PDB file of C-alpha atoms in Angstrom:
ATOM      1  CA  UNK A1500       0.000   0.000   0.000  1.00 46.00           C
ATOM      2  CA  UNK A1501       2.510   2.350   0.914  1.00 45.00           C
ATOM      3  CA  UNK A1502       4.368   1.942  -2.335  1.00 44.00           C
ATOM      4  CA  UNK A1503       1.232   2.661  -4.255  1.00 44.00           C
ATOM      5  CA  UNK A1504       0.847   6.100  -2.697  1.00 38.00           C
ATOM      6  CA  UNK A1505       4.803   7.021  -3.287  1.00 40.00           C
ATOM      7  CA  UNK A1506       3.978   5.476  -6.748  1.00 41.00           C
ATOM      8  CA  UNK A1507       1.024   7.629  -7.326  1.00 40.00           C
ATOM      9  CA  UNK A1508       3.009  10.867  -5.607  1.00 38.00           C
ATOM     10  CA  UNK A1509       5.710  10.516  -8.573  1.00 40.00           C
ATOM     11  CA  UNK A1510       3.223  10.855 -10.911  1.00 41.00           C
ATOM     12  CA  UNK A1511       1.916  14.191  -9.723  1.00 39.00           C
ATOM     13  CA  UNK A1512       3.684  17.304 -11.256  1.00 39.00           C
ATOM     14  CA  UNK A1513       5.754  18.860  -8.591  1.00 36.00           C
ATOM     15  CA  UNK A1514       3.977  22.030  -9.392  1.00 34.00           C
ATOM     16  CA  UNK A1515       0.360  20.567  -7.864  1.00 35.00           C
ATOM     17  CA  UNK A1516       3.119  19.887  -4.483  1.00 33.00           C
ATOM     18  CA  UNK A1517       4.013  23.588  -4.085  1.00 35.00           C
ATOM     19  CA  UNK A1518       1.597  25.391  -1.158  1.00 34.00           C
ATOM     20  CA  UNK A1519       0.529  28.717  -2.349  1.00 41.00           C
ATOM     21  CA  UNK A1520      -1.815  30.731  -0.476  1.00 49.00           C
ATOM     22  CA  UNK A1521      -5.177  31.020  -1.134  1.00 49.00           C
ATOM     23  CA  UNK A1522      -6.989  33.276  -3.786  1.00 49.00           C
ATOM     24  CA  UNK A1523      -8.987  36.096  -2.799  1.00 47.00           C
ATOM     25  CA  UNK A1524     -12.654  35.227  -2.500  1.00 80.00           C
ATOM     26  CA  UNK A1525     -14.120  39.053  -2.006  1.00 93.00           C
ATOM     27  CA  UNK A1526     -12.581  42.214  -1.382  1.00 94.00           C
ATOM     28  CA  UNK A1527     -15.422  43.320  -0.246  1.00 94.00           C
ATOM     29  CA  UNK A1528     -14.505  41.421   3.062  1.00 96.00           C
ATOM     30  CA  UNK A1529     -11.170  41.951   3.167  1.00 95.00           C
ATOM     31  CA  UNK A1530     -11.522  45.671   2.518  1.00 95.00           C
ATOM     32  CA  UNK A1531     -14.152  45.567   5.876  1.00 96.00           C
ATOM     33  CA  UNK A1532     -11.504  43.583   8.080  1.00 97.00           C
ATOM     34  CA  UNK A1533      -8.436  45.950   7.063  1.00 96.00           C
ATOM     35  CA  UNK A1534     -10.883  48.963   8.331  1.00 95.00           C
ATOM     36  CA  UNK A1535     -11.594  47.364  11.233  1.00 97.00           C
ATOM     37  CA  UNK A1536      -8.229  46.649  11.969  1.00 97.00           C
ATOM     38  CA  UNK A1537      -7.284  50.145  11.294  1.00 96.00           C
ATOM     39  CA  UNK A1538     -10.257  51.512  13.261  1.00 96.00           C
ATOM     40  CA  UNK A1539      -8.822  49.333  16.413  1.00 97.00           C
ATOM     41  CA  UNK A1540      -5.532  49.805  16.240  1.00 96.00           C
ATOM     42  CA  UNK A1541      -5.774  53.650  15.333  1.00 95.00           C
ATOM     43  CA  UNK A1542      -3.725  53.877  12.366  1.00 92.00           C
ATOM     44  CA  UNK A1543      -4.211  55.767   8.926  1.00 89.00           C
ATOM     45  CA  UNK A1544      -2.006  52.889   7.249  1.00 87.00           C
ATOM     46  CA  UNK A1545      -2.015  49.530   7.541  1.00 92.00           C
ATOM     47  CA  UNK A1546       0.663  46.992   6.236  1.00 95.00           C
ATOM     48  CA  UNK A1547      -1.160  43.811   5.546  1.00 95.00           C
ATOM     49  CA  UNK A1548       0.447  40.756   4.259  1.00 94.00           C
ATOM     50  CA  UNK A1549      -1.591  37.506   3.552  1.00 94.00           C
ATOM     51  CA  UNK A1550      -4.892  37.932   3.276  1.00 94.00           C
ATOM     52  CA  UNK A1551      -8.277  35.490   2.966  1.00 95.00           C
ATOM     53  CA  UNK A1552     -12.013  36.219   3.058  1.00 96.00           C
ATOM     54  CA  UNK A1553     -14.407  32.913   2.838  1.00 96.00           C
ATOM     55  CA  UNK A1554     -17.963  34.714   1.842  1.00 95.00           C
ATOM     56  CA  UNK A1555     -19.376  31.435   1.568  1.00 94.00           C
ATOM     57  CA  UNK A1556     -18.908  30.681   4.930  1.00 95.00           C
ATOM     58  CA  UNK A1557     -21.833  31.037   7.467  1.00 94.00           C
ATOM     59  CA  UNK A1558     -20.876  33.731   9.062  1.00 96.00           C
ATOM     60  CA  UNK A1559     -18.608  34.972   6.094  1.00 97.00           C
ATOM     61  CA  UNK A1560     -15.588  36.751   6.952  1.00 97.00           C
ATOM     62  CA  UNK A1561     -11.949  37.618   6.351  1.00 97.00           C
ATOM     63  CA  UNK A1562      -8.868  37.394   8.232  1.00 96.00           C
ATOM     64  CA  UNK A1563      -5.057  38.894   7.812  1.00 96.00           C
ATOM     65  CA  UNK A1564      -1.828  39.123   8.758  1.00 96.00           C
ATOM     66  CA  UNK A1565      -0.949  42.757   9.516  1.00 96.00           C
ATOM     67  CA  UNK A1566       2.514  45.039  10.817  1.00 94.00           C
ATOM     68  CA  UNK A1567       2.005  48.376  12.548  1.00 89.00           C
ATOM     69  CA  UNK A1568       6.127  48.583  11.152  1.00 88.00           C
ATOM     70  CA  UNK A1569       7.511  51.554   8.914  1.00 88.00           C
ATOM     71  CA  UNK A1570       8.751  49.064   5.461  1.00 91.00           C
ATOM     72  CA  UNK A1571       8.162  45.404   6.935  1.00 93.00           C
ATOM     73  CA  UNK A1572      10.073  42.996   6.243  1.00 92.00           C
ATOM     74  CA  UNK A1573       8.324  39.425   5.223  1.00 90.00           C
ATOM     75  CA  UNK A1574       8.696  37.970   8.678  1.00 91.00           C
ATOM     76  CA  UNK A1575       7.588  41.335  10.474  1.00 91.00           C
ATOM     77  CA  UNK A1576       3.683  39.649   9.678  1.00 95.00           C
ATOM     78  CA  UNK A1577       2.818  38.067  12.600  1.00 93.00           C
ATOM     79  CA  UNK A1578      -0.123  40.134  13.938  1.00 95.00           C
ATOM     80  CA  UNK A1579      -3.270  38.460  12.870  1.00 96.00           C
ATOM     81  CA  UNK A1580      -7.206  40.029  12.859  1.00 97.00           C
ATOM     82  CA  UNK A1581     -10.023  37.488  12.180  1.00 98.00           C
ATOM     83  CA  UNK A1582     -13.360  39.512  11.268  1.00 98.00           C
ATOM     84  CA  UNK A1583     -17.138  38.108  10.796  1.00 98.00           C
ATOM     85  CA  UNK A1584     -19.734  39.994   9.643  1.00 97.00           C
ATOM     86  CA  UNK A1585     -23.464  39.358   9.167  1.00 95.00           C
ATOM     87  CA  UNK A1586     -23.411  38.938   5.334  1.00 94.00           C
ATOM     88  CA  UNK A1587     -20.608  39.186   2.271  1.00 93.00           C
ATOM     89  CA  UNK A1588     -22.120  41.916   0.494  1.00 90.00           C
ATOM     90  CA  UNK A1589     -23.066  45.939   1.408  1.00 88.00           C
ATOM     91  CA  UNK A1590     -23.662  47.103   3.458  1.00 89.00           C
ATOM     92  CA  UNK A1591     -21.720  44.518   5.802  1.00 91.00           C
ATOM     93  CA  UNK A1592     -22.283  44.297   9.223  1.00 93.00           C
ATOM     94  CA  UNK A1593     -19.720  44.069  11.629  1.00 96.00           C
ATOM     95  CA  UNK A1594     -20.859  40.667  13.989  1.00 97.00           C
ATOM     96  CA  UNK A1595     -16.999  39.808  15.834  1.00 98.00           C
ATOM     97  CA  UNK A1596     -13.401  40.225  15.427  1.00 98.00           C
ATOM     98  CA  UNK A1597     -10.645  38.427  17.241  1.00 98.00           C
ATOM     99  CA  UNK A1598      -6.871  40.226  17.344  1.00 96.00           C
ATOM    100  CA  UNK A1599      -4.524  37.188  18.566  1.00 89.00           C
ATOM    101  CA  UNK A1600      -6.249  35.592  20.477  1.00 92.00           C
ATOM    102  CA  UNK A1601      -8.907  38.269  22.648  1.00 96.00           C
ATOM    103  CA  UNK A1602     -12.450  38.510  20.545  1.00 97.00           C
ATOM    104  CA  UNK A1603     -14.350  41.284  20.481  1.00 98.00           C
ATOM    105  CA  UNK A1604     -18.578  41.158  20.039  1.00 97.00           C
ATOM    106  CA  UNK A1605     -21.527  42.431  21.280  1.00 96.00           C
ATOM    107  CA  UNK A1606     -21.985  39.376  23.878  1.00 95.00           C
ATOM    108  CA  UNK A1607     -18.775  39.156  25.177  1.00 95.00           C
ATOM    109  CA  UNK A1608     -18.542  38.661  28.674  1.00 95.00           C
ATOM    110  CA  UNK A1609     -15.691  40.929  29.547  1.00 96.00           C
ATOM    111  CA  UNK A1610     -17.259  44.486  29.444  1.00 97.00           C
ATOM    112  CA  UNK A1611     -13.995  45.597  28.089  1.00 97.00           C
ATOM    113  CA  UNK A1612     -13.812  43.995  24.951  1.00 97.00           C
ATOM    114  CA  UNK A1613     -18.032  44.064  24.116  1.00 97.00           C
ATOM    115  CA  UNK A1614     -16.817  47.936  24.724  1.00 97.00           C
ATOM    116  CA  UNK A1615     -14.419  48.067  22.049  1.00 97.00           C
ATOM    117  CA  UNK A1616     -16.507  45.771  19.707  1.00 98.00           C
ATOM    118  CA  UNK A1617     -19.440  47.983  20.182  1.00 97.00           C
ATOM    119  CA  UNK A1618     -16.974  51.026  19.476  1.00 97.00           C
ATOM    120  CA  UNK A1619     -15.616  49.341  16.054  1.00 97.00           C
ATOM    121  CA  UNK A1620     -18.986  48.681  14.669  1.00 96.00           C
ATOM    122  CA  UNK A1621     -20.011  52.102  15.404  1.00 96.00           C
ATOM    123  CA  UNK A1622     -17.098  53.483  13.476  1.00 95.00           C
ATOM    124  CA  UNK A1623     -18.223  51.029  10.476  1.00 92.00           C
ATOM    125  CA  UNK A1624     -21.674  51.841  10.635  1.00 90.00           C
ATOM    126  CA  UNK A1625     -20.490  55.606   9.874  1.00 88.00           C
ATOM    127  CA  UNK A1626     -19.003  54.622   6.548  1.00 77.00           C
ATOM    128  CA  UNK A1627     -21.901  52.795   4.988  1.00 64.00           C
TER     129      UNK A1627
END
């Protein structure tokens, strides 16, 4: 069995063995999460490096990799935002983000952080 599957590996063009990341679904999302990272972290500019939005998700949403650096370098990308939102197309609603690992939404339990959500959204809500 095992020398079946090495068998059938060879015969796969190394090209389908290469990882890429993945293609842009909507930029409609992505666009959203970038603002809401730049909303939270207070920033006019945002360096973002890999970024994926899944509208055909249920909630859809987007997530990215993000520096707050002057010229990052590759490896300066290890901030990450995760955003959800009510639907994939305008006007999108703003329903959670996570920034590492804390999560921001309107029935979070730390008063803190349903503050901040509740602050975020608001700023979105201004743009539509």
């Amino acid at each position: 069995m095992k020398y079946a599957l090495a068998a059938a590996l060879m015969l796969v063009p190394s090209v389908m063995l290469v990882s890429t990341p993945a293609a842009a679904q909507s930029k409609e999302l992505e666009n959203a999460c970038v603002n809401v990272a730049k909303n939270f972290l207070m920033t006019p500019v945002l360096a973002t490096g890999t970024v994926q939005s899944f509208p055909e998700l249920d909630p859809p949403g987007a997530r990215l990799t993000y520096s707050t650096r002057d010229n990052p370098k590759p490896n300066d990308f290890t901030n990450t935002i995760d955003c959800q939102f009510d639907k994939a197309t305008a006007p999108i609603g703003l329903t959670k983000f996570c920034i590492s690992t804390t999560c921001y939404s309107a029935d979070e339990q730390d008063p803190d952080n349903r503050r901040r959500y509740l602050e975020i959204k608001a700023l979105m809500d201004r743009k539509k």
